[in-house]
XYZ file of C-alpha atoms in Angstrom:
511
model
C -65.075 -97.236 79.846
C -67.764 -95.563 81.912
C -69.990 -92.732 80.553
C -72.262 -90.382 82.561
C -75.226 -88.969 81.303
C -77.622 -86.354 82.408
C -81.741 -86.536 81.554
C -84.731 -85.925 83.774
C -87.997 -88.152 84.507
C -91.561 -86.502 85.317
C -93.514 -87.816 88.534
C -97.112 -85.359 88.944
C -95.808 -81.975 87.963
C -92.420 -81.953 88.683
C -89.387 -83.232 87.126
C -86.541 -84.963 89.131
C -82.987 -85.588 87.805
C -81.950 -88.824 86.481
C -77.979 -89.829 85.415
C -77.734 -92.212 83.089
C -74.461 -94.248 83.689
C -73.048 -96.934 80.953
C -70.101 -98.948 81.251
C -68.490 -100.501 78.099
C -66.749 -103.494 79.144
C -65.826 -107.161 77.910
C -67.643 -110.268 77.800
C -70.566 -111.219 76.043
C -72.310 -108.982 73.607
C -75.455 -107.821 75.511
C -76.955 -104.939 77.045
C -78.728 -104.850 80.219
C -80.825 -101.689 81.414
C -81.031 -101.799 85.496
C -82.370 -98.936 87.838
C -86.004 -99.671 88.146
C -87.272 -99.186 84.110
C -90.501 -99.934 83.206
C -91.254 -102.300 79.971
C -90.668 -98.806 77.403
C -87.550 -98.170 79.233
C -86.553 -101.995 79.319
C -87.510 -102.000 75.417
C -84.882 -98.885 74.646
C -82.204 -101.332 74.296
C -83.362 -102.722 71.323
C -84.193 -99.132 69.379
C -81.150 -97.643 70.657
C -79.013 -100.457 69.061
C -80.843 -100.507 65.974
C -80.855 -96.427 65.575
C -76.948 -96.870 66.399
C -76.679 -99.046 63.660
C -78.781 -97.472 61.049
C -76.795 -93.991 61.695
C -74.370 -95.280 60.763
C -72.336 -95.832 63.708
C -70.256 -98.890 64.937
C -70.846 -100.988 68.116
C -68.237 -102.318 69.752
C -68.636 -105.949 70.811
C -68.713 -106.595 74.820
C -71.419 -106.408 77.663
C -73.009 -102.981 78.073
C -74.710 -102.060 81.495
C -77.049 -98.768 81.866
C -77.892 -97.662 85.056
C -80.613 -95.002 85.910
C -80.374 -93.285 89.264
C -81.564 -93.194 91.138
C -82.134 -96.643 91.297
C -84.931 -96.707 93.489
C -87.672 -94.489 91.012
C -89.186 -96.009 88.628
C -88.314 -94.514 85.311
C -90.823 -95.073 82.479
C -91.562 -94.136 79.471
C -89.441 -93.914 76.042
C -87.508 -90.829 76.820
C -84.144 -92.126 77.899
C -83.642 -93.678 74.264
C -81.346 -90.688 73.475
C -79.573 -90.000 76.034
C -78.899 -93.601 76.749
C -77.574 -93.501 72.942
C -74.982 -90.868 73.562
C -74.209 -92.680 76.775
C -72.975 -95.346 74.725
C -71.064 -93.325 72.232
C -69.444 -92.220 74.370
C -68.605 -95.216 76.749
C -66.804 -96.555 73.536
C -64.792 -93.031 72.592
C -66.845 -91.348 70.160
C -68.371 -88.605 72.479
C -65.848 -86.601 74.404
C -67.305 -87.032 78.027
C -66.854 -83.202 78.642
C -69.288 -82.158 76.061
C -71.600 -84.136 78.303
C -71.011 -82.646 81.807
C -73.305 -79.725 82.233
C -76.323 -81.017 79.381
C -79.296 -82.851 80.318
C -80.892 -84.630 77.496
C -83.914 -86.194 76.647
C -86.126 -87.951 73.204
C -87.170 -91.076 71.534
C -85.604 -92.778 69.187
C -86.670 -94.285 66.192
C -85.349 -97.001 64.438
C -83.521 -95.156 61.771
C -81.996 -92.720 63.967
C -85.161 -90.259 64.197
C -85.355 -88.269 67.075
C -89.060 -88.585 68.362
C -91.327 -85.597 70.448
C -92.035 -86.808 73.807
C -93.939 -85.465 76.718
C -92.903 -83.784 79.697
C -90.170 -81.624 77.844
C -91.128 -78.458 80.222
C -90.758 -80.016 83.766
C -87.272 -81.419 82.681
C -86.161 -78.258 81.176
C -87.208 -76.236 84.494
C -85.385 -79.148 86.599
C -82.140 -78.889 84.150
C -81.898 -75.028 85.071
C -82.557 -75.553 88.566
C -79.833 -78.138 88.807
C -77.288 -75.776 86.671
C -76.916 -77.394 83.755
C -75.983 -75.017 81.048
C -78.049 -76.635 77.964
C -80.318 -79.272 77.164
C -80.792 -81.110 74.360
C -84.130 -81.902 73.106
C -86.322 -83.044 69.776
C -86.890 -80.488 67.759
C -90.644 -80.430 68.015
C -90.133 -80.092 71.717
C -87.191 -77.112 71.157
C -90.230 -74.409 71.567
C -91.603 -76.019 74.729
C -88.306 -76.404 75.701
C -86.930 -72.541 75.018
C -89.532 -70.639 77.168
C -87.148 -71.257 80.302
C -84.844 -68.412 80.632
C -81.216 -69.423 81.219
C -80.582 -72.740 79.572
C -79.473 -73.577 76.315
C -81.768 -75.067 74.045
C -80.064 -77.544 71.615
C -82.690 -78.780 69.024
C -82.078 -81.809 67.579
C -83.679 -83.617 64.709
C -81.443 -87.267 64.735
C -79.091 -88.884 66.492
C -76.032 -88.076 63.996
C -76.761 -84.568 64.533
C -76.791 -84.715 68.356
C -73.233 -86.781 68.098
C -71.998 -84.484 65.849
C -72.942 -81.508 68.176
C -70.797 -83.405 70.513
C -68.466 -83.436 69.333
C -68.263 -79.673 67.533
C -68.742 -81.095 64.512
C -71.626 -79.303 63.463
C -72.248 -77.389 66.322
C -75.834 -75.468 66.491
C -77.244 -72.664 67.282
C -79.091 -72.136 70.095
C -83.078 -72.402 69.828
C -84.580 -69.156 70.916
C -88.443 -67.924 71.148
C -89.825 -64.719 72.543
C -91.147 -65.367 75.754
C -92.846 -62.031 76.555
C -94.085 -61.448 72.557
C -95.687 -65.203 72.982
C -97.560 -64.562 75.687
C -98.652 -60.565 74.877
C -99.869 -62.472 71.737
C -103.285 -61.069 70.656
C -105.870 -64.219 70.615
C -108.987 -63.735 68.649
C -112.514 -65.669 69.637
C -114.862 -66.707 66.975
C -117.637 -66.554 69.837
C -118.108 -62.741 70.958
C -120.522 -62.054 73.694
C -122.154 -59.481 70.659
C -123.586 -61.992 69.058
C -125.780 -62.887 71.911
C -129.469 -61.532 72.249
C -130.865 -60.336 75.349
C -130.024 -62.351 78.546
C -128.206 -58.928 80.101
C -128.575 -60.618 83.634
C -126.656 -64.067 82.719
C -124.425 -62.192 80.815
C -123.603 -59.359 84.011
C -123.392 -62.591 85.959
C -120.852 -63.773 83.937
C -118.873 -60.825 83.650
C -119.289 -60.359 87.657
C -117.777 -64.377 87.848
C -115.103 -63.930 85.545
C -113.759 -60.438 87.494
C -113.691 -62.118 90.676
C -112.776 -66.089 89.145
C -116.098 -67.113 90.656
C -117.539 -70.421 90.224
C -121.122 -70.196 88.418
C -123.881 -72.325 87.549
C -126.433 -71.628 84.751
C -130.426 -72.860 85.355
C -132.960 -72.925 82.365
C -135.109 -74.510 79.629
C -133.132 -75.808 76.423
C -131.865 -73.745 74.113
C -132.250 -70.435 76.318
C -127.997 -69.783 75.291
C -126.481 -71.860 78.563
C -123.838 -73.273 76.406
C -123.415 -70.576 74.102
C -122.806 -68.333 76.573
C -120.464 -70.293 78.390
C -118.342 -71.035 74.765
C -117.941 -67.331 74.962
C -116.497 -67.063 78.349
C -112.651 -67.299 77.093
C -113.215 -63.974 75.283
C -113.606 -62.109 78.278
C -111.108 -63.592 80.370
C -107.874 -61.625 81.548
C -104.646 -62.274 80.275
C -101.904 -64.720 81.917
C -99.023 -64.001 83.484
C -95.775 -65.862 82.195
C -95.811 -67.599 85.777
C -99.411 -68.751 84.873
C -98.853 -69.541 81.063
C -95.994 -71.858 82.734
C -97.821 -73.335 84.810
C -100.455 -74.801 82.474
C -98.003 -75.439 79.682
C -96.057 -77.992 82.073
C -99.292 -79.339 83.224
C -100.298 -79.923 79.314
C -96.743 -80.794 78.494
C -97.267 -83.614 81.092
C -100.573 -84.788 79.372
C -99.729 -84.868 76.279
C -101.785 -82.385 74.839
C -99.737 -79.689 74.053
C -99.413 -79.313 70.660
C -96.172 -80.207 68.249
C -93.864 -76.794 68.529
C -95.464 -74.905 70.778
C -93.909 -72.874 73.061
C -96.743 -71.366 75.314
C -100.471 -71.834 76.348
C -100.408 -68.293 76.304
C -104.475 -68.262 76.454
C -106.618 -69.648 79.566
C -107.670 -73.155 78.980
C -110.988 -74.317 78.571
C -111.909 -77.797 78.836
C -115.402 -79.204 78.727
C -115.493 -83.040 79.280
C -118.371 -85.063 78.717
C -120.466 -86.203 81.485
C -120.199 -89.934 81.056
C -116.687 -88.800 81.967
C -115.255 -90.969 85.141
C -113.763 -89.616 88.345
C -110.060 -90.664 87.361
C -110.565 -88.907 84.532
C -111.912 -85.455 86.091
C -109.323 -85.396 89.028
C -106.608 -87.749 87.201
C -105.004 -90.761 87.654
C -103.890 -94.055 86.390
C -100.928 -96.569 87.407
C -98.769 -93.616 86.398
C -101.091 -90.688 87.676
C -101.650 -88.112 85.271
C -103.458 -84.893 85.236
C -107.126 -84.763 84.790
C -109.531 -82.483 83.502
C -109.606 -80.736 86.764
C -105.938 -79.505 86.692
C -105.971 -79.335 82.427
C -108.375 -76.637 83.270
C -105.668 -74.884 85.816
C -105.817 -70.969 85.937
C -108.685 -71.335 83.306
C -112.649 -72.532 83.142
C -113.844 -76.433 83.620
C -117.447 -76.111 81.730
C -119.649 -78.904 82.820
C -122.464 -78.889 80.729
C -125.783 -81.340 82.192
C -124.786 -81.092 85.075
C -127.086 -83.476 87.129
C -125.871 -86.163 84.243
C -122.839 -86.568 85.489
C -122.474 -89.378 87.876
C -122.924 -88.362 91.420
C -119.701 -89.853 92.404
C -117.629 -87.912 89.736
C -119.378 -84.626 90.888
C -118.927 -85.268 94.754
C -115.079 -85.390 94.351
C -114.793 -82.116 93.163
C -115.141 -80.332 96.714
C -112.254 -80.741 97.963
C -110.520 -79.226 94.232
C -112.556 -76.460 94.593
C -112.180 -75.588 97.776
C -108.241 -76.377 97.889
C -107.162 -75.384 94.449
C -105.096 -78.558 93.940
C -106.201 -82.323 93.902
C -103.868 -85.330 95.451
C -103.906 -89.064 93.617
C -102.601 -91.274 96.396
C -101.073 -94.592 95.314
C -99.131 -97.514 97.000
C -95.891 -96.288 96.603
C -96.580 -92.748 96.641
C -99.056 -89.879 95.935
C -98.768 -86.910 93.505
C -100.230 -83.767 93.830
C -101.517 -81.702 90.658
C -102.568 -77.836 91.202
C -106.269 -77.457 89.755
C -107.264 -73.454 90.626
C -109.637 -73.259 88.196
C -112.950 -71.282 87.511
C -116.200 -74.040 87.291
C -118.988 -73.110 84.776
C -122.172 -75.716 85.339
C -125.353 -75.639 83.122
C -128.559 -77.140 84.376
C -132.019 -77.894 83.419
C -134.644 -77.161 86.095
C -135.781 -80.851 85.921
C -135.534 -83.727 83.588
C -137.724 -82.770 80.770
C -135.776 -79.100 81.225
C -139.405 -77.214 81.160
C -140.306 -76.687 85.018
C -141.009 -73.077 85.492
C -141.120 -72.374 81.786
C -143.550 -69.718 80.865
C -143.631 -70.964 77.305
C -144.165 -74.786 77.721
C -145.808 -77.008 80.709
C -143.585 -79.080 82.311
C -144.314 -82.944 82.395
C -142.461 -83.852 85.133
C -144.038 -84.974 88.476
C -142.865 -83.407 91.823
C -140.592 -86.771 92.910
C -138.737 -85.968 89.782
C -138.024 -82.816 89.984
C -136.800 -83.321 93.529
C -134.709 -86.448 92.182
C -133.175 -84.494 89.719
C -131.983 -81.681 91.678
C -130.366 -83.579 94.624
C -127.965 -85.019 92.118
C -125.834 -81.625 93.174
C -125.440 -82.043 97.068
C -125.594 -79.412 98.851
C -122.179 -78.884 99.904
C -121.321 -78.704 96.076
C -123.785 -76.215 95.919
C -122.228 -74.572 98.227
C -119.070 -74.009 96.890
C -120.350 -72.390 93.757
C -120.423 -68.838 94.272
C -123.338 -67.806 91.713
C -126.296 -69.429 90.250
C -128.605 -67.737 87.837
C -131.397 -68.694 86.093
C -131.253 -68.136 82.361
C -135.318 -67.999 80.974
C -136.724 -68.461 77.636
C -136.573 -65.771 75.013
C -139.216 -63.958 73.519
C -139.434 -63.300 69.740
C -138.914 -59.715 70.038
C -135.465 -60.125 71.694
C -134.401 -62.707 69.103
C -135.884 -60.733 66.080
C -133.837 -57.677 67.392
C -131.002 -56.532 64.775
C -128.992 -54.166 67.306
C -125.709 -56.325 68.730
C -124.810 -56.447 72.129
C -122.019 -55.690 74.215
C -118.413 -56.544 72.328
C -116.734 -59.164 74.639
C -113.885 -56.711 74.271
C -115.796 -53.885 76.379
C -117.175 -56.365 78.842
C -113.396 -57.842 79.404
C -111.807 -53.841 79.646
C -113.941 -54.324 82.756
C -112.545 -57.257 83.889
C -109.048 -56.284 83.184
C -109.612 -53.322 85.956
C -111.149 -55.480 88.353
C -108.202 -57.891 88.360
C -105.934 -55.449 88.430
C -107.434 -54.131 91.704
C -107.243 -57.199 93.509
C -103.903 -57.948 92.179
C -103.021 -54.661 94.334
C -105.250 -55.550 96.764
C -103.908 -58.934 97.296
C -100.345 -58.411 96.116
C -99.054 -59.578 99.974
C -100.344 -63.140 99.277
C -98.592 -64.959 96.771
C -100.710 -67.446 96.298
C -103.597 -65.450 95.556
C -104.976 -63.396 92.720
C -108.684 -62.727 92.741
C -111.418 -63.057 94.973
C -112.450 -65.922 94.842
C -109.327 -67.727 96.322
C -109.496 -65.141 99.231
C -109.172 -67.358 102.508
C -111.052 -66.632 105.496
C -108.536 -64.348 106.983
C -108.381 -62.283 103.817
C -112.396 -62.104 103.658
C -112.678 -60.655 107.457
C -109.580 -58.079 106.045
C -110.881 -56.941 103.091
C -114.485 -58.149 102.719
C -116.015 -55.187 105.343
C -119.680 -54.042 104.274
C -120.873 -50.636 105.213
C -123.062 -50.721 108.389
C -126.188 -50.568 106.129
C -124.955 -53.459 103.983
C -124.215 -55.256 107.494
C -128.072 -55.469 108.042
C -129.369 -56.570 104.918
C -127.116 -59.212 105.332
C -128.299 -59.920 108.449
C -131.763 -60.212 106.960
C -131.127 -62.309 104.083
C -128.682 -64.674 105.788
C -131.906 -65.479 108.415
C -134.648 -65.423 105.725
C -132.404 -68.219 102.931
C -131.006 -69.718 106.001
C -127.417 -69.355 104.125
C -124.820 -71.693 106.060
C -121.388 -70.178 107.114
C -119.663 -70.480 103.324
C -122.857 -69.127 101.533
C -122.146 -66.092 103.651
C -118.386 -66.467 102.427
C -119.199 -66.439 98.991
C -121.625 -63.591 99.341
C -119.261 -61.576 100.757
C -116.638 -62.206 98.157
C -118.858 -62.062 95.031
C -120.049 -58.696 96.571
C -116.383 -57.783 96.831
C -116.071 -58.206 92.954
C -118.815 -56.173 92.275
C -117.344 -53.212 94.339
C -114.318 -53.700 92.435
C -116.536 -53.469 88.936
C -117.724 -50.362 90.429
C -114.616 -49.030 91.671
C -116.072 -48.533 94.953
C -113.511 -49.116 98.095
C -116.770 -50.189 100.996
C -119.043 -52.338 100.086
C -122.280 -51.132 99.742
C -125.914 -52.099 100.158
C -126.597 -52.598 96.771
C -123.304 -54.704 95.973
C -124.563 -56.886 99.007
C -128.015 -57.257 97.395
C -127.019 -57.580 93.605
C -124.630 -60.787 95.311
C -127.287 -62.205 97.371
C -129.712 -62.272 94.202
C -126.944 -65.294 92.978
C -127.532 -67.307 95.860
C -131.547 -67.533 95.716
C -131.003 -71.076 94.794
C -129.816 -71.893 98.331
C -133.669 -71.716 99.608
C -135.038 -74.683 100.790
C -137.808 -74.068 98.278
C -135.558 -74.813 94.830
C -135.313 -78.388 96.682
């Protein structure tokens, strides 16, 4: 008897459909998996007859053949163990094949029966609706992940008895539900709190200017001047996500792996910091199978990169096109796979190896050759493409002594909140973007217009730092935000100047 089967299989982002067809028939007792599987997929046969077995169900004798189609995918990975399970029940009778005609299902099997989390539970669900199946079944530490898409049943199941019995309306279930809106209006709170940080008001209206616009921005000073504790505090301030958004990164992180055991929703911006003895595939992603990478893990949220110049050169180099692109492509033989990664970079620096050049405080021992070697780790194109640097200097005592608290993060990100809601209006025409940062050029000549007097002192400063053509991009955008902070419609000759004071670093002299 032949049994069809519906499940889905995850290449880059997206899901694709897969059916699952077994045939019961005479012969020989063996099962044979064709279809293109991988050694996991290959290896189901062997847990899938065992968690038969052990739940308590009996095989008939005879030659088995599963097919995955399409047959020219490759399917990997342990996820077909259920489904391929019910397949088989019901090739020999014990699943009505109705119950199985508009359900996709997907989950690892155990050896006693156990169904297992697996990865990739979002994609498939999204695929499952598109395709109009009415319900899905899933593990039950995947039913959360699985419930956030609107219009599909979510069946949660905790064995492989229990999904039969479903089946079969023994036992039928309810169900799973969550509260997709309450999840993501979910109030997050920060342990770091821009309050808690003395002095530094001009890293910290940097900050709040990059954040309102989703500006990249790197951080320049002696050790221990707050870089990094500033930029740990940069998820406090950040706007909420939109459900499109919060999907978005929970399918990415659904597809890595790292989305935690029932949960529903990344409801909060991400915030990854890798180390910088990480390696290229592992910043942009990769692998036989490519996965994402810290790049797109960091999608609609911040990549902090802290030592910046430690990171090898190589790594660092293939970020331009990411940034500039908002998505990154991992091209292999058989095919390439394209991961979105529009995310907001947050670099820390020291001025030179020993991290004292400039200092006021302490003399710096480095020689002019390493200074200069130091800095041209970051090329100049990078350089380019980050819309602010800063310099944060050392503290005096008298601004660490000082009991008074700073701004709350929660006044600082009221401001952002209005920002981004202006340029949502603003840019409500194009889909694609949201702040302004990922303004294209077309967008920059439409809504980027300084007054006349803001037109020359950008004349003047674009001849005296010898900007190239997208430092005078960035300018104009980064002044853009500030307007916006400001609630002013033009932009004026001191939201030109407060914008061009971020791009000092692009004078030949910092070289």
């Amino acid at each position: 008897m032949l049994a069809r089967v519906y499940s889905g299989a995850v290449y880059g982002v997206e899901a694709f459909p897969v059916e699952i067809e077994v045939n019961a028939g005479r012969g020989e007792v063996n099962i044979i998996i064709v279809g293109l599987p991988d050694a996991a997929v290959k290896e189901s046969k062997d847990r899938v007859h065992t968690a038969l077995v052990n739940s308590g169900f009996r095989l008939h004798p005879g030659r088995t053949t599963i097919n995955l189609a399409p047959a020219d995918v490759k399917k990997e990975g342990p996820a077909f163990d259920l489904p391929i399970a019910l397949g088989m029940l019901a090739s020999q009778g014990e699943i009505p094949e109705a119950a199985l005609l508009d359900t996709a299902v997907i989950g690892e099997l155990a050896l006693s029966g156990e169904v297992r989390r697996v990865k990739g539970v979002l994609p498939v669900a999204l695929r499952a609706r598109e395709q109009g199946w009415r319900r899905i079944l899933v593990p039950a530490e995947n039913a959360e992940e699985a419930a956030v898409v609107e219009g599909l049943e979510v069946i949660a199941v905790s064995d492989l008895r229990s999904a039969a019995d479903h089946l079969c309306g023994y036992n039928e279930q309810t169900p799973f539900t969550v509260a997709r809106q309450e999840l993501l209006s979910m109030l997050h709170e920060h342990d770091d709190d821009f309050e808690d940080v003395k002095g530094q008001e001009s890293a910290k209206r940097a900050i709040e200017v990059a954040v309102a616009g989703g500006h990249n921005i790197l951080m320049i000073g002696p050790p221990g001047t707050g870089k990094t504790m500033l930029a740990k505090r940069i998820p406090s301030v950040l706007p909420e996500m939109t459900l499109e958004e919060a999907l978005d990164v929970t399918r990415i992180h659904s597809i890595a792996g790292v989305l935690g055991a029932h949960r529903a929703l990344v409801s909060t911006r991400p915030f990854r910091a890798p180390h910088h003895t990480i390696s290229d595939a592992g910043l942009l992603g990769g692998g036989a199978h490519p996965m994402p990478g810290e790049v797109s893990l960091s999608h609609n949220g911040v990549l902090f990169l802290d030592e910046l110049p430690e990171f090898h050169r190589n790594v660092l180099e293939v970020m331009r096109q990411p940034l500039e692109d908002g998505h990154v492509t991992v091209s292999r033989a058989a095919a390439s796979v394209t991961f979105p990664c529009r995310f907001m970079l947050v670099a820390a620096m020291n001025p030179c190896p020993c991290g004292y050049y400039g200092d006021t405080r302490r003399q710096c021992q480095c020689t002019s050759t390493q200074v200069q070697k130091y800095r041209a780790r970051i090329s100049g194109p990078l350089l380019d493409r980050i819309d602010i640097h800063i310099q944060v200097p050392s503290m005096q005592y008298n601004e660490l002594s000082a009991l008074a608290k700073g701004e709350p993060s929660s006044a600082i990100r009221e401001r952002v909140m209005h920002a981004r809601r202006s340029q949502l209006e603003r840019l409500k025409s194009s889909r694609k973007t949201h702040c302004n940062a990922g303004m294209s050029a077309r967008l920059v000549q439409k809504y980027c217009r300084p007054s006349t007097a803001a037109q020359s002192l950008l004349k003047q400063a674009m001849s005296e730092f010898d900007l190239s053509a997208r430092a005078y991009e960035r300018v104009l955008k980064v002044a853009r935000t500030i307007a916006d902070l400001d609630n002013s419609e033009t932009i004026e000759p001191m939201h030109i100047s407060e914008a061009i004071q971020y791009r000092t670093l692009d004078r030949q002299s910092w070289f």
